mmCIF file of C-alpha atoms in Angstrom:
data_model
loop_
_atom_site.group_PDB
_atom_site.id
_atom_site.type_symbol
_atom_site.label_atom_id
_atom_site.label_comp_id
_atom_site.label_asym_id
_atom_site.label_seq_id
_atom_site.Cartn_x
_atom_site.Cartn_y
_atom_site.Cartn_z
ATOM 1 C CA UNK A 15 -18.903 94.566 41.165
ATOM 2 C CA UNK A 16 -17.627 95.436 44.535
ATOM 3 C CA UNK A 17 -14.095 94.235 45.137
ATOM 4 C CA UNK A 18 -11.745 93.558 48.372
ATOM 5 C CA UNK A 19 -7.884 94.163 47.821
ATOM 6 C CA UNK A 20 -6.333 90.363 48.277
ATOM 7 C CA UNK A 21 -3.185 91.435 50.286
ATOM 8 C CA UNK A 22 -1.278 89.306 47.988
ATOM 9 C CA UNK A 23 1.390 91.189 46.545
ATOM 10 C CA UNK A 24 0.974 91.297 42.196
ATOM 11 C CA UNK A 25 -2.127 89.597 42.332
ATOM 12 C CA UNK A 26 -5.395 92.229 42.411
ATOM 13 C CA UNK A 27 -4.158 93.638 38.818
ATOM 14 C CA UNK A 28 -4.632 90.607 37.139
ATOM 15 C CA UNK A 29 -8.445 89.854 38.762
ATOM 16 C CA UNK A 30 -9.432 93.607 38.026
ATOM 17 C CA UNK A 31 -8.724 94.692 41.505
ATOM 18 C CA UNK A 32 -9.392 91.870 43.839
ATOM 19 C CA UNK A 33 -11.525 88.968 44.970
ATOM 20 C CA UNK A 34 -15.581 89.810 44.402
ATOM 21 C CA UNK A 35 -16.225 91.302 48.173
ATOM 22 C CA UNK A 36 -19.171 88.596 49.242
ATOM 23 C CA UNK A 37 -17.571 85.786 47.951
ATOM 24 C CA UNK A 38 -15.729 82.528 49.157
ATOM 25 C CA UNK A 39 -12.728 81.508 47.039
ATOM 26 C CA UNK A 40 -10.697 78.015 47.577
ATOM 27 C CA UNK A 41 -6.863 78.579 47.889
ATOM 28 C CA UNK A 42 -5.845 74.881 47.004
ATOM 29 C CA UNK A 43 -2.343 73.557 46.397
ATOM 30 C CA UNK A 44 0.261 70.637 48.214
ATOM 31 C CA UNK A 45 2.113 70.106 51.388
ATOM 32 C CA UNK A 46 4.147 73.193 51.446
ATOM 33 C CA UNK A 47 2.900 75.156 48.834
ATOM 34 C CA UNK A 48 2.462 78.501 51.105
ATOM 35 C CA UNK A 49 -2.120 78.037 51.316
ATOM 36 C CA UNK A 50 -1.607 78.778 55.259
ATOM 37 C CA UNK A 51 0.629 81.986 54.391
ATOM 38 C CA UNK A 52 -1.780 82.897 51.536
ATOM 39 C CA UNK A 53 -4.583 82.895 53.492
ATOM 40 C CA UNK A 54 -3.187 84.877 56.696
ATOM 41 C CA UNK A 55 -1.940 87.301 54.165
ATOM 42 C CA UNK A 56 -5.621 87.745 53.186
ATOM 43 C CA UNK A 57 -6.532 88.314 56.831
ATOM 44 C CA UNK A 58 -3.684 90.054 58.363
ATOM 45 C CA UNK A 59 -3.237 92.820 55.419
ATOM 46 C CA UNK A 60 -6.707 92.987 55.322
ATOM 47 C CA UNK A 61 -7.237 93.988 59.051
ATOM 48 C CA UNK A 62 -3.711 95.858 59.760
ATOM 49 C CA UNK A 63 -3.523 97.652 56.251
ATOM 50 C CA UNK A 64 -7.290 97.699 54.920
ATOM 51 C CA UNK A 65 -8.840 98.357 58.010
ATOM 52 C CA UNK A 66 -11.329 94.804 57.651
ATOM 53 C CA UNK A 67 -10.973 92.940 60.605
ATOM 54 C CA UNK A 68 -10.425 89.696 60.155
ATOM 55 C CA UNK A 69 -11.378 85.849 61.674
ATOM 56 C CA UNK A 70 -8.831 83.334 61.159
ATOM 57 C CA UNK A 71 -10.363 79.576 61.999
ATOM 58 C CA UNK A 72 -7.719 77.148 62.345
ATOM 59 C CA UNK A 73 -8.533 73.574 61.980
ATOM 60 C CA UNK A 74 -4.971 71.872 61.879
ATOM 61 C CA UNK A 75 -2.515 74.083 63.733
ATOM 62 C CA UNK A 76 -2.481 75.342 67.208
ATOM 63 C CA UNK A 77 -2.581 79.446 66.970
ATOM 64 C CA UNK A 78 0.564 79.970 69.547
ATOM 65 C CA UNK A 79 2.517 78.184 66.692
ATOM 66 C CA UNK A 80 0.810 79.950 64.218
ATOM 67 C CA UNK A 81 1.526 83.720 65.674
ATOM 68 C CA UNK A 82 5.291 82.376 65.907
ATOM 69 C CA UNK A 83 5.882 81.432 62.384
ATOM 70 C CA UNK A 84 3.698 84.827 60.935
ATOM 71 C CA UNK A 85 6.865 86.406 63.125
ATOM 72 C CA UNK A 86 9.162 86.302 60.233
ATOM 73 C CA UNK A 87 6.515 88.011 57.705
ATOM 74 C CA UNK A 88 6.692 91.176 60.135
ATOM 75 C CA UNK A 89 2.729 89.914 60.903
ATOM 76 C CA UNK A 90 2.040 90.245 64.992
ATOM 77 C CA UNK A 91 -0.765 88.930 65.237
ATOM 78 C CA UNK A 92 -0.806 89.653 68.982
ATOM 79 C CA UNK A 93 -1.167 93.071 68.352
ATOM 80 C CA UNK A 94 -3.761 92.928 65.458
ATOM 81 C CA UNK A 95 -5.774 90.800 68.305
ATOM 82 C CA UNK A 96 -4.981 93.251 71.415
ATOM 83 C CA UNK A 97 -6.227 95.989 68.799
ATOM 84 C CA UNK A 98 -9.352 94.347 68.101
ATOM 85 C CA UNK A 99 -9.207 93.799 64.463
ATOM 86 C CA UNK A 100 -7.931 90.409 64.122
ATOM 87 C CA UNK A 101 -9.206 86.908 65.946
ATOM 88 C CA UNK A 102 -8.448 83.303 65.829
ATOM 89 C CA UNK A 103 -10.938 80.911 66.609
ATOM 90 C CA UNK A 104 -9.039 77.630 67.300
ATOM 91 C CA UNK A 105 -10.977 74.535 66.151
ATOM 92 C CA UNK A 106 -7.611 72.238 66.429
ATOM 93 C CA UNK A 107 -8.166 71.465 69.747
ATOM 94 C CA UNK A 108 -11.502 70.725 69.820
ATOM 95 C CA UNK A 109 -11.061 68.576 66.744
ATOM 96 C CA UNK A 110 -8.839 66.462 68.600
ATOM 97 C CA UNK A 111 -10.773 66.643 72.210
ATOM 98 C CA UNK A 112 -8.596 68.500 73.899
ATOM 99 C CA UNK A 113 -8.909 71.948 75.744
ATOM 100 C CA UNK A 114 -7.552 75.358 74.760
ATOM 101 C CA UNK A 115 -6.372 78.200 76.433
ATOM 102 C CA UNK A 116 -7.410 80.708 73.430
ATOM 103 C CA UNK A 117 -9.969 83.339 74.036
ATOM 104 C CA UNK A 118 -11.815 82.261 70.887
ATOM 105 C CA UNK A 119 -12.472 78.096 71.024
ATOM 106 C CA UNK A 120 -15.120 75.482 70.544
ATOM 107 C CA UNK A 121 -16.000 72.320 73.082
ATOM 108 C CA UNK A 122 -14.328 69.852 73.361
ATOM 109 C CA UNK A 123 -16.684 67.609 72.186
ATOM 110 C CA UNK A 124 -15.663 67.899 68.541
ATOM 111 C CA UNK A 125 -16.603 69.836 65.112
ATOM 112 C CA UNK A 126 -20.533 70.250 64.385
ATOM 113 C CA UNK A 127 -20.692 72.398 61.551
ATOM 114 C CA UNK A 128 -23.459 74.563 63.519
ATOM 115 C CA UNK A 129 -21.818 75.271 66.461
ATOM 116 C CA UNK A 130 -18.236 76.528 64.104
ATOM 117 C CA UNK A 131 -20.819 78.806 62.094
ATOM 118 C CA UNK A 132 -22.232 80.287 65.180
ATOM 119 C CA UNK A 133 -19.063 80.604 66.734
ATOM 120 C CA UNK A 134 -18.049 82.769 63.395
ATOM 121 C CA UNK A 135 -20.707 84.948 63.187
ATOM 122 C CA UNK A 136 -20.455 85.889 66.459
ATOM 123 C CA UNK A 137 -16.988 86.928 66.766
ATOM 124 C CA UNK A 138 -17.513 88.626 63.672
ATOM 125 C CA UNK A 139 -20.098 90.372 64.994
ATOM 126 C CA UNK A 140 -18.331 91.372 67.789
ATOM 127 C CA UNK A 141 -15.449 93.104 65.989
ATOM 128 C CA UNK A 142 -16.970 93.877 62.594
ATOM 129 C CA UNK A 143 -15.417 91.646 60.994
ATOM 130 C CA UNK A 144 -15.421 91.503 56.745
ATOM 131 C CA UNK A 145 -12.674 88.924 56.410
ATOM 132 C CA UNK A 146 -12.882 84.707 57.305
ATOM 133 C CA UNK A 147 -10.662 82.903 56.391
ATOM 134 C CA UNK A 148 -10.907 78.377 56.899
ATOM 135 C CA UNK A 149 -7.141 76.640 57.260
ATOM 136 C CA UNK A 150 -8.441 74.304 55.930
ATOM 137 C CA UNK A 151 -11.312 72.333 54.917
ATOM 138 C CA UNK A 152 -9.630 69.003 55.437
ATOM 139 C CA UNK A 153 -9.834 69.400 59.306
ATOM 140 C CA UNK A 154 -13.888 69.337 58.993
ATOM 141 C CA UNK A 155 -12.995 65.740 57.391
ATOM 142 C CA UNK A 156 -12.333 63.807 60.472
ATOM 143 C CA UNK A 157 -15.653 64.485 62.022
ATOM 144 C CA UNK A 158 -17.992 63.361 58.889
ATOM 145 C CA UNK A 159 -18.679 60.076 58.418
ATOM 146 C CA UNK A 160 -18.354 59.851 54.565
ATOM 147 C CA UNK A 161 -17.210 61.766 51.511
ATOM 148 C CA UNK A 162 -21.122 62.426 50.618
ATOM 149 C CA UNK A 163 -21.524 64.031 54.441
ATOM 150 C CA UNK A 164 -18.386 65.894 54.449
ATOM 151 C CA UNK A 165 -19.667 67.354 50.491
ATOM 152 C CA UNK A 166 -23.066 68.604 52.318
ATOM 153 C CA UNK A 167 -21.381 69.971 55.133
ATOM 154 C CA UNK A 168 -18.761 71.874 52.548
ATOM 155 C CA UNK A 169 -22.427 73.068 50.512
ATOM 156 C CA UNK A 170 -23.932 73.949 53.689
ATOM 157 C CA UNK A 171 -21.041 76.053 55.036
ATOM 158 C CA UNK A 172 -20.686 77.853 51.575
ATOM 159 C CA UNK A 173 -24.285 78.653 51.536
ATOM 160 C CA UNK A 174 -24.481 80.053 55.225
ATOM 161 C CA UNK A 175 -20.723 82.411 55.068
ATOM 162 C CA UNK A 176 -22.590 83.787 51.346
ATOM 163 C CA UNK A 177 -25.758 84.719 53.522
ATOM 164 C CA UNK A 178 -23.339 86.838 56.237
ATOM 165 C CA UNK A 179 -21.595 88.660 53.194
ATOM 166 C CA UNK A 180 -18.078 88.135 54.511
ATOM 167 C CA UNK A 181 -15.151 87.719 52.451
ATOM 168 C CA UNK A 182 -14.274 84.278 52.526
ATOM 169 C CA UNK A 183 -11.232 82.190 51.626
ATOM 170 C CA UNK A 184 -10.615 78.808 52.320
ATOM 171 C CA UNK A 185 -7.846 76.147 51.482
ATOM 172 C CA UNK A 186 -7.421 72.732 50.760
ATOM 173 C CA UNK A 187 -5.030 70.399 49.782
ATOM 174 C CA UNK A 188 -4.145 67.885 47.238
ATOM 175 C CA UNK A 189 -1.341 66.242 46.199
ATOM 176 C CA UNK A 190 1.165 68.098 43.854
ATOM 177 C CA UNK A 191 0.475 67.353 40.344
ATOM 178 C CA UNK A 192 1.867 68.330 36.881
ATOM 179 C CA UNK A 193 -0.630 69.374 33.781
ATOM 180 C CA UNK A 194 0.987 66.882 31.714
ATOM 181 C CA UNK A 195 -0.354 64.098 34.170
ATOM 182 C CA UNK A 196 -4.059 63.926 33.452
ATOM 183 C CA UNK A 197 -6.621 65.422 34.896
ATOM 184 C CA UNK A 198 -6.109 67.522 37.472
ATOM 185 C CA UNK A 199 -7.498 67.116 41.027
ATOM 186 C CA UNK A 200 -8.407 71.391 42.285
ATOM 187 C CA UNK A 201 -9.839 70.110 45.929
ATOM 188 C CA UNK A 202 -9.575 66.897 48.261
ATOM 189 C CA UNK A 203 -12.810 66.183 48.047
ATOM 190 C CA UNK A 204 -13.937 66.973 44.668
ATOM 191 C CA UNK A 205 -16.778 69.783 45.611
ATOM 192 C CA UNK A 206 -15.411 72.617 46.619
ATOM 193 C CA UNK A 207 -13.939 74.090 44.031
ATOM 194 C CA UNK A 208 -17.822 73.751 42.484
ATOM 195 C CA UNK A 209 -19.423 76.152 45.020
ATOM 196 C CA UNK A 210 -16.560 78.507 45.647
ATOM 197 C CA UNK A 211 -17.119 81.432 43.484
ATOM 198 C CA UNK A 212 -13.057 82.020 43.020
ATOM 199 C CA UNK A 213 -10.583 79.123 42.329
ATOM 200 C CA UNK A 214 -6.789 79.571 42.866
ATOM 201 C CA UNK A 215 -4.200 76.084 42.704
ATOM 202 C CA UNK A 216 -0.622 77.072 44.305
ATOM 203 C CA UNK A 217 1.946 75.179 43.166
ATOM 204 C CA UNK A 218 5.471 74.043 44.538
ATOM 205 C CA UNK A 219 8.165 72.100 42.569
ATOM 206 C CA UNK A 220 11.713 71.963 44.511
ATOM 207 C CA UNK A 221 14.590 69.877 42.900
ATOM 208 C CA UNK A 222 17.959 70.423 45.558
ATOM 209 C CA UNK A 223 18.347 73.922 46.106
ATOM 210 C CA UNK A 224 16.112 74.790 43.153
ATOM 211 C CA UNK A 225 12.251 76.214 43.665
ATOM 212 C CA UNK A 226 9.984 76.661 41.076
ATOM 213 C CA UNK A 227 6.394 78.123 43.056
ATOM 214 C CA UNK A 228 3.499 79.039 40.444
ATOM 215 C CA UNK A 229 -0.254 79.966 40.968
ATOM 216 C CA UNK A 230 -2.878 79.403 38.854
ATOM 217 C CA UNK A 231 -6.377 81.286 38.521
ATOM 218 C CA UNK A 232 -8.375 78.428 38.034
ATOM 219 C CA UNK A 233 -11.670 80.739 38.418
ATOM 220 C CA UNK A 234 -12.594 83.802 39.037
ATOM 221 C CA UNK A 235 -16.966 84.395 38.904
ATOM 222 C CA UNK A 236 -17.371 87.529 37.587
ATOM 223 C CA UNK A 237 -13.648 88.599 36.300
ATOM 224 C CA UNK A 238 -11.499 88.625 33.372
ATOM 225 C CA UNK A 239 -8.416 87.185 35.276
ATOM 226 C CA UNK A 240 -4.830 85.680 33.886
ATOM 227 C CA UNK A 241 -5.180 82.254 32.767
ATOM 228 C CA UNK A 242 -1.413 81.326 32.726
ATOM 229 C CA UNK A 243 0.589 79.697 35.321
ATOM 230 C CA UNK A 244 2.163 82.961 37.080
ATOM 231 C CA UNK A 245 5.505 83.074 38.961
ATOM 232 C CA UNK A 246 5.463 83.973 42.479
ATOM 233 C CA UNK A 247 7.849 83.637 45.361
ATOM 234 C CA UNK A 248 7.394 83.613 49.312
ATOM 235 C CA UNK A 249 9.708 86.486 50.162
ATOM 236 C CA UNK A 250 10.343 88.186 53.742
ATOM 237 C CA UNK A 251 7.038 90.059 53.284
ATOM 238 C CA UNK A 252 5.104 87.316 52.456
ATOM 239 C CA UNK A 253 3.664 85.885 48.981
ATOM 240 C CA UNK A 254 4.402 87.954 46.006
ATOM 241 C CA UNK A 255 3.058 87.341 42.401
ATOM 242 C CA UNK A 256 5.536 87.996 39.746
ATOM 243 C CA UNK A 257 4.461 90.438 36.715
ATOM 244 C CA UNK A 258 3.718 87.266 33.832
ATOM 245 C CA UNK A 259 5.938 90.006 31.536
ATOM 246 C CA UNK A 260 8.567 89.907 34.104
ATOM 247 C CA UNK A 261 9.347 86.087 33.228
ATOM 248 C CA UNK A 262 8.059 83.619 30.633
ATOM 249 C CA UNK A 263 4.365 82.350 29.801
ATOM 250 C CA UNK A 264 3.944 78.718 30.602
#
């Protein structure tokens, strides 16, 4: 099987190299667990270092704000777009009804499902793109009517992004939980983490000016992957997995 190098520092050795290339996997996890630095990781290493360009859809925060805060990681995204090999498509606008100044947007009219696909494939097209990444999956919430419509329109967009062949990862979010609380919740809406072919939960517990941060390899089609909790910290450089050996097995 084919794989594509994660950009996650520590974490393609213990998935046999990296995420199946083809696939979509669901990077799920809190309020501040570090999905929206995960996933630009993904993109940004991918295009800069790997040389596969990269979309980035964002559904909940406006990209200026975005490009700031990937500042401190050493990511300009500015350049990576100037260069050609990364693009954001910014979907928080139109989610809300306003305009954007981006180059890459949808109307202002809202979300439809359709119209975010096409809008996809066509940038991707454009620049050859290998990588997508969706931040997140929640934002596609506020335009369904239902849980049942938004799980169709979560089916329907896995089906369509396995049919292009990109690289896909996208996040959700759930509330923090604990294993020792009952069963655990890997999505909001219960569905996603059934058609994704890679699971990973991120993990954030912060006491005063303590931080314990853990991810999890909930799945993994295809690959013998870790199946402890595994240490990892959001350094300067971005997300780095601790070796398992390095600390303690949970």
């Amino acid at each position: 099987m084919k794989r594509v190098k994660t950009g996650i520092y520590g974490l393609d050795e213990l998935i046999e190299g990296g995420f199946p290339a083809g696939r979509t996997v669901l990077v799920s996890g809190g309020c501040g667990t570090g999905k929206t630095i995960f996933s630009m990781q993904f993109a940004y290493r991918g295009a800069v270092e790997f040389d596969e360009p990269a979309v980035f859809v964002t559904l909940d925060e406006r990209p200026k704000m975005i490009r700031e805060d990937m500042l401190r990681f050493g990511w300009d995204l500015k350049k990576a777009e100037q260069q050609g090999k990364f693009a954001i498509l910014d979907a928080s606008a139109a989610k809300v009804g306003f305009p954007s100044d981006e180059k890459y947007t949808l109307p202002q009219s809202g979300i439809d499902i359709d119209k975010l696909l096409m809008k996809i494939m066509d940038i991707s097209q454009q620049m050859g793109a290998k990588r997508v990444v969706i931040d997140s999956i929640a934002g596609l919430g506020l335009q369904a009517e239902n849980v049942n419509e938004i799980r169709k329109t979560i089916l329907k967009l896995n089906y369509l992004l396995l049919k292009t062949n990109y690289t896909t990862v996208i996040t959700s979010e759930i509330a923090e939980q604990s294993f020792e609380s009952g069963p655990m919740m890997f999505s909001k809406y219960g569905v996603e983490e059934y058609v994704a072919d890679g699971l990973i939960v991120l993990h954030y517990l912060g006491i005063g000016t303590q931080s314990n941060r853990q991810l999890y390899i909930r799945k993994m089609r295809g690959t013998k992957h870790f199946e402890d909790l595994i240490p990892m910290e959001i350094t300067p450089k971005g997300i780095v997995v601790k070796k398992p050996e390095d600390e303690y097995k949970i």
